[in-house]
């Protein structure tokens, strides 16, 4: 069982570290373009194995995709991080080129791999990987919803002073500012969240979640990595162990929610074949309107990428 993580920066290295610590694969290959960078990160994680007590072997390589051959799952985190004051859309042209070349190498050496995109801007990078790979939508999808729901659940746990383990939630739509909150589907130990917190406080938490990435950029001067890396690893685990977990992921909609050919966050069942099923919720009019706004934003960015690709 082999899993590859492309990009040994903070997010990629965190993802590899969580995969190793949780023994999700026998071998985790970390790839980067910077000489010695992936090798160093992988060696550091491997040297932690005797301390924590895990068997997963981490290996780092510089731009050598032959070492990734036969990977079951590949996580792509490559690309430039967002800098303060930079919009997501500023990143498109640079990161699309990176994601395209990485995807070509991945498909060449691991044609049966399931590909998880973490690169930003997430929705449109998933689209780019899909275009480049030519794979079915069940095999190429993006990590965003797990991160957004984790932030939402963490903020709720803090506000209610309860364990985050007991909070379940679903968010839809684009990653970040245009995400679609679904408080109706948020529960705390099975209790609807609306019975435990007032509307004003809940709205404030939803708003904080929507700009959650930006909040961290302002604080640290760079994008988050612990939560995004762990979120990607959780998706890998669901696939490798065929857990059939229900997660919100960025997927190409093909008629669901009355939308076609757009990449949006939606709940799916994640198992050994990748996306086993896209779950279609019965949204109310307000939720549908928010999802339509999100769709419009993502479609605009997709069209911008189409123009760049000529």
Short mmCIF file of C-alpha atoms in Angstrom, two decimals:
data_model
loop_
_atom_site.label_atom_id
_atom_site.label_comp_id
_atom_site.label_asym_id
_atom_site.label_seq_id
_atom_site.Cartn_x
_atom_site.Cartn_y
_atom_site.Cartn_z
CA UNK A 1 0.00 0.00 0.00
CA UNK A 2 1.61 3.24 -1.19
CA UNK A 3 0.43 6.82 -0.87
CA UNK A 4 2.17 9.79 -2.47
CA UNK A 5 2.03 13.38 -1.26
CA UNK A 6 3.23 15.95 -3.80
CA UNK A 7 4.56 19.12 -2.21
CA UNK A 8 6.63 18.84 0.98
CA UNK A 9 5.68 22.26 2.30
CA UNK A 10 3.75 22.69 5.54
CA UNK A 11 0.48 21.14 4.33
CA UNK A 12 2.10 18.23 2.46
CA UNK A 13 4.51 17.41 5.28
CA UNK A 14 1.68 17.54 7.85
CA UNK A 15 -0.42 15.23 5.66
CA UNK A 16 2.50 12.76 5.35
CA UNK A 17 3.13 12.96 9.09
CA UNK A 18 -0.52 12.16 9.95
CA UNK A 19 -0.58 9.32 7.38
CA UNK A 20 2.55 7.82 8.93
CA UNK A 21 1.52 8.32 12.55
CA UNK A 22 -1.86 6.69 11.90
CA UNK A 23 -0.23 3.90 9.84
CA UNK A 24 -2.59 4.50 6.94
CA UNK A 25 -0.13 3.14 4.34
CA UNK A 26 3.01 0.99 4.41
CA UNK A 27 4.91 3.56 2.40
CA UNK A 28 4.39 7.30 2.09
CA UNK A 29 6.36 9.04 -0.68
CA UNK A 30 6.90 12.78 -0.34
CA UNK A 31 7.83 14.65 -3.56
CA UNK A 32 9.07 18.21 -3.96
CA UNK A 33 10.96 20.28 -6.55
CA UNK A 34 13.31 21.80 -3.98
CA UNK A 35 16.50 19.72 -3.76
CA UNK A 36 16.69 17.66 -0.57
CA UNK A 37 13.56 19.23 0.94
CA UNK A 38 11.23 16.20 0.71
CA UNK A 39 14.10 13.88 1.67
CA UNK A 40 14.71 15.89 4.84
CA UNK A 41 11.05 16.08 5.85
CA UNK A 42 10.54 12.33 5.19
CA UNK A 43 13.66 11.44 7.19
CA UNK A 44 12.50 13.58 10.11
CA UNK A 45 9.08 11.85 10.12
CA UNK A 46 10.73 8.41 9.88
CA UNK A 47 13.01 9.21 12.84
CA UNK A 48 9.89 9.95 14.89
CA UNK A 49 8.59 6.40 14.29
CA UNK A 50 10.50 4.78 17.20
CA UNK A 51 9.29 7.53 19.55
CA UNK A 52 5.59 7.48 18.66
CA UNK A 53 5.60 3.81 17.64
CA UNK A 54 4.54 3.34 14.01
CA UNK A 55 5.77 1.23 11.09
CA UNK A 56 4.83 3.36 8.08
CA UNK A 57 7.94 4.22 6.08
CA UNK A 58 8.30 7.76 4.75
CA UNK A 59 10.53 8.36 1.73
CA UNK A 60 11.38 11.72 0.15
CA UNK A 61 12.39 12.40 -3.47
CA UNK A 62 13.26 15.48 -5.52
CA UNK A 63 11.15 15.54 -8.68
CA UNK A 64 11.50 11.77 -9.27
CA UNK A 65 8.00 10.51 -9.99
CA UNK A 66 9.22 7.02 -10.89
CA UNK A 67 9.52 6.47 -7.11
CA UNK A 68 5.76 7.14 -6.79
CA UNK A 69 4.80 4.42 -9.29
CA UNK A 70 1.84 2.29 -8.26
CA UNK A 71 0.47 4.69 -5.66
CA UNK A 72 -3.10 3.97 -4.61
CA UNK A 73 -3.81 7.55 -3.62
CA UNK A 74 -1.96 10.76 -4.51
CA UNK A 75 -2.46 14.02 -2.62
CA UNK A 76 -1.43 17.15 -4.54
CA UNK A 77 -0.59 20.13 -2.33
CA UNK A 78 1.81 21.86 -4.77
CA UNK A 79 1.53 25.53 -5.54
CA UNK A 80 2.24 28.93 -4.09
CA UNK A 81 0.59 29.73 -0.76
CA UNK A 82 -1.61 32.78 -0.45
CA UNK A 83 0.18 35.86 0.86
CA UNK A 84 -1.54 38.60 2.91
CA UNK A 85 -3.63 40.82 0.65
CA UNK A 86 -3.56 38.29 -2.20
CA UNK A 87 -6.92 37.01 -3.40
CA UNK A 88 -7.39 33.32 -4.20
CA UNK A 89 -7.97 34.17 -7.83
CA UNK A 90 -4.53 35.85 -8.10
CA UNK A 91 -3.08 32.39 -7.73
CA UNK A 92 -4.85 30.78 -10.67
CA UNK A 93 -2.38 30.99 -13.55
CA UNK A 94 0.72 30.00 -11.57
CA UNK A 95 -0.86 27.18 -9.62
CA UNK A 96 -2.81 25.80 -12.59
CA UNK A 97 0.50 25.31 -14.44
CA UNK A 98 1.99 23.53 -11.44
CA UNK A 99 -1.07 21.29 -10.90
CA UNK A 100 -1.17 20.43 -14.61
CA UNK A 101 2.46 19.26 -14.77
CA UNK A 102 2.20 17.35 -11.48
CA UNK A 103 -1.03 15.62 -12.58
CA UNK A 104 0.61 14.52 -15.86
CA UNK A 105 3.47 12.88 -13.92
CA UNK A 106 1.09 11.27 -11.41
CA UNK A 107 -1.13 9.72 -14.10
CA UNK A 108 1.91 8.51 -16.07
CA UNK A 109 3.32 6.56 -13.11
CA UNK A 110 0.13 5.67 -11.21
CA UNK A 111 -2.69 5.47 -13.79
CA UNK A 112 -5.07 3.84 -11.30
CA UNK A 113 -4.48 6.30 -8.48
CA UNK A 114 -7.21 8.32 -6.84
CA UNK A 115 -6.15 11.98 -6.81
CA UNK A 116 -6.98 14.41 -4.00
CA UNK A 117 -6.35 18.10 -4.68
CA UNK A 118 -5.44 20.49 -1.87
CA UNK A 119 -3.79 23.24 -3.98
CA UNK A 120 -5.47 26.66 -4.07
CA UNK A 121 -7.72 28.05 -5.42
CA UNK A 122 -9.17 24.66 -4.55
CA UNK A 123 -12.29 24.36 -6.72
CA UNK A 124 -10.57 25.46 -9.92
CA UNK A 125 -7.39 23.44 -9.25
CA UNK A 126 -9.59 20.35 -8.93
CA UNK A 127 -11.06 21.28 -12.33
CA UNK A 128 -7.54 21.62 -13.78
CA UNK A 129 -6.48 18.20 -12.43
CA UNK A 130 -9.66 16.68 -13.83
CA UNK A 131 -9.04 18.18 -17.28
CA UNK A 132 -5.40 17.04 -17.30
CA UNK A 133 -5.96 13.52 -15.97
CA UNK A 134 -9.03 12.66 -18.03
CA UNK A 135 -10.17 10.54 -15.08
CA UNK A 136 -13.74 10.13 -13.88
CA UNK A 137 -15.05 12.56 -11.25
CA UNK A 138 -15.06 9.70 -8.73
CA UNK A 139 -11.24 9.57 -8.94
CA UNK A 140 -10.30 13.28 -8.89
CA UNK A 141 -11.74 15.55 -6.21
CA UNK A 142 -10.73 18.26 -3.79
CA UNK A 143 -10.25 18.65 -0.05
CA UNK A 144 -12.05 21.72 1.30
CA UNK A 145 -15.28 20.72 3.01
CA UNK A 146 -13.58 18.67 5.74
CA UNK A 147 -11.39 21.65 6.61
CA UNK A 148 -14.29 24.13 6.57
CA UNK A 149 -16.50 21.84 8.70
CA UNK A 150 -13.59 21.22 11.10
CA UNK A 151 -13.21 24.96 11.65
CA UNK A 152 -16.96 25.34 12.09
CA UNK A 153 -17.09 22.44 14.56
CA UNK A 154 -14.05 23.73 16.48
CA UNK A 155 -15.63 27.18 16.87
CA UNK A 156 -18.93 25.62 17.98
CA UNK A 157 -17.18 23.35 20.50
CA UNK A 158 -15.50 26.44 21.96
CA UNK A 159 -18.74 28.45 22.13
CA UNK A 160 -20.73 25.58 23.69
CA UNK A 161 -17.83 24.33 25.83
CA UNK A 162 -18.32 20.74 24.62
CA UNK A 163 -16.11 18.15 22.94
CA UNK A 164 -15.60 18.69 19.20
CA UNK A 165 -16.01 14.91 18.82
CA UNK A 166 -19.76 15.24 19.42
CA UNK A 167 -20.36 17.89 16.77
CA UNK A 168 -21.43 16.78 13.29
CA UNK A 169 -21.90 19.25 10.45
CA UNK A 170 -22.20 19.64 6.69
CA UNK A 171 -21.15 22.63 4.60
CA UNK A 172 -21.50 22.97 0.84
CA UNK A 173 -20.40 25.21 -2.02
CA UNK A 174 -17.07 26.81 -2.85
CA UNK A 175 -14.14 26.75 -0.46
CA UNK A 176 -13.86 29.76 1.82
CA UNK A 177 -15.77 33.01 1.43
CA UNK A 178 -18.60 31.56 -0.70
CA UNK A 179 -19.20 28.39 1.33
CA UNK A 180 -22.80 27.48 2.12
CA UNK A 181 -23.49 26.81 5.81
CA UNK A 182 -26.22 24.30 6.68
CA UNK A 183 -27.09 24.82 10.38
CA UNK A 184 -30.16 22.60 9.86
CA UNK A 185 -27.78 19.67 9.42
CA UNK A 186 -25.54 20.57 12.39
CA UNK A 187 -25.95 18.46 15.54
CA UNK A 188 -24.27 18.22 18.93
CA UNK A 189 -24.51 14.66 20.24
CA UNK A 190 -27.57 14.27 18.01
CA UNK A 191 -29.21 17.49 19.29
CA UNK A 192 -29.88 20.16 16.62
CA UNK A 193 -27.40 23.00 17.19
CA UNK A 194 -30.21 25.57 16.94
CA UNK A 195 -31.54 24.28 20.27
CA UNK A 196 -28.24 25.01 22.00
CA UNK A 197 -27.11 28.36 20.58
CA UNK A 198 -28.88 31.55 19.52
CA UNK A 199 -29.14 32.62 15.88
CA UNK A 200 -26.88 35.65 16.30
CA UNK A 201 -24.06 33.64 17.91
CA UNK A 202 -24.44 30.88 15.30
CA UNK A 203 -24.35 33.40 12.43
CA UNK A 204 -21.13 34.88 13.87
CA UNK A 205 -19.53 31.41 13.97
CA UNK A 206 -20.61 30.71 10.39
CA UNK A 207 -19.11 34.04 9.28
CA UNK A 208 -15.85 33.32 11.12
CA UNK A 209 -15.70 29.91 9.41
CA UNK A 210 -16.18 31.46 5.96
CA UNK A 211 -13.09 33.67 6.46
CA UNK A 212 -11.25 31.04 8.54
CA UNK A 213 -8.33 30.78 6.13
CA UNK A 214 -7.96 34.55 5.94
CA UNK A 215 -7.94 34.83 9.75
CA UNK A 216 -4.92 32.51 9.91
CA UNK A 217 -3.13 34.30 7.05
CA UNK A 218 -3.50 37.57 8.97
CA UNK A 219 -2.18 36.00 12.18
CA UNK A 220 0.75 34.05 10.72
CA UNK A 221 1.44 35.70 7.39
CA UNK A 222 0.89 32.39 5.62
CA UNK A 223 -1.81 29.77 5.03
CA UNK A 224 -2.81 27.14 7.58
CA UNK A 225 -1.25 23.67 7.52
CA UNK A 226 -2.04 21.46 10.54
CA UNK A 227 -5.80 21.26 9.90
CA UNK A 228 -5.60 21.14 6.06
CA UNK A 229 -2.89 18.44 6.18
CA UNK A 230 -4.88 16.34 8.65
CA UNK A 231 -8.08 16.82 6.61
CA UNK A 232 -6.39 15.48 3.46
CA UNK A 233 -5.01 12.53 5.46
CA UNK A 234 -8.52 11.76 6.75
CA UNK A 235 -9.75 11.50 3.14
CA UNK A 236 -6.85 9.16 2.27
CA UNK A 237 -7.72 6.98 5.27
CA UNK A 238 -11.38 6.71 4.20
CA UNK A 239 -10.26 5.49 0.76
CA UNK A 240 -7.42 3.17 1.79
CA UNK A 241 -9.48 1.53 4.55
CA UNK A 242 -12.74 1.58 2.53
CA UNK A 243 -14.48 3.27 5.45
CA UNK A 244 -17.37 4.70 3.39
CA UNK A 245 -17.23 7.91 5.43
CA UNK A 246 -19.68 10.71 4.63
CA UNK A 247 -17.62 13.85 3.98
CA UNK A 248 -18.16 17.11 2.12
CA UNK A 249 -15.66 17.20 -0.77
CA UNK A 250 -15.16 19.32 -3.89
CA UNK A 251 -16.68 17.25 -6.68
CA UNK A 252 -17.83 17.83 -10.24
CA UNK A 253 -21.62 18.02 -10.09
CA UNK A 254 -23.37 16.17 -12.92
CA UNK A 255 -27.01 17.12 -12.48
CA UNK A 256 -27.10 17.01 -8.66
CA UNK A 257 -28.68 20.10 -7.11
CA UNK A 258 -29.74 21.09 -10.64
CA UNK A 259 -26.13 21.92 -11.52
CA UNK A 260 -23.87 20.48 -14.18
CA UNK A 261 -20.15 20.69 -14.89
CA UNK A 262 -19.23 22.85 -11.90
CA UNK A 263 -16.88 21.91 -9.04
CA UNK A 264 -18.54 22.49 -5.68
CA UNK A 265 -18.41 21.10 -2.17
CA UNK A 266 -21.12 18.48 -1.62
CA UNK A 267 -21.52 15.54 0.77
CA UNK A 268 -20.31 12.22 -0.64
CA UNK A 269 -19.60 8.67 0.49
CA UNK A 270 -15.83 8.11 0.33
CA UNK A 271 -14.52 4.56 -0.02
CA UNK A 272 -12.06 2.35 -1.89
CA UNK A 273 -13.29 3.51 -5.31
CA UNK A 274 -13.01 7.17 -4.38
CA UNK A 275 -16.39 8.88 -4.48
CA UNK A 276 -18.86 6.01 -4.14
CA UNK A 277 -21.91 8.30 -4.22
CA UNK A 278 -22.79 12.01 -4.26
CA UNK A 279 -25.49 12.66 -1.64
CA UNK A 280 -28.23 15.05 -2.68
CA UNK A 281 -29.75 16.93 0.26
CA UNK A 282 -33.17 18.53 0.16
CA UNK A 283 -32.16 22.17 0.39
CA UNK A 284 -34.62 24.93 1.29
CA UNK A 285 -34.96 28.08 -0.84
CA UNK A 286 -32.43 30.11 1.18
CA UNK A 287 -29.83 27.33 0.98
CA UNK A 288 -30.45 26.90 -2.76
CA UNK A 289 -29.93 30.64 -3.30
CA UNK A 290 -26.61 30.55 -1.39
CA UNK A 291 -25.48 27.51 -3.39
CA UNK A 292 -26.37 29.27 -6.64
CA UNK A 293 -24.27 32.30 -5.60
CA UNK A 294 -21.38 29.97 -4.80
CA UNK A 295 -21.80 28.20 -8.16
CA UNK A 296 -21.67 31.53 -9.99
CA UNK A 297 -18.41 32.46 -8.29
CA UNK A 298 -16.72 29.11 -8.99
CA UNK A 299 -17.99 29.08 -12.60
CA UNK A 300 -16.45 32.51 -13.14
CA UNK A 301 -13.05 31.26 -11.96
CA UNK A 302 -13.39 28.09 -14.08
CA UNK A 303 -14.09 30.26 -17.14
CA UNK A 304 -11.01 32.38 -16.31
CA UNK A 305 -8.93 29.19 -16.32
CA UNK A 306 -10.48 28.08 -19.63
CA UNK A 307 -9.37 31.39 -21.18
CA UNK A 308 -5.81 30.93 -19.85
CA UNK A 309 -5.75 27.38 -21.24
CA UNK A 310 -6.85 28.82 -24.60
#
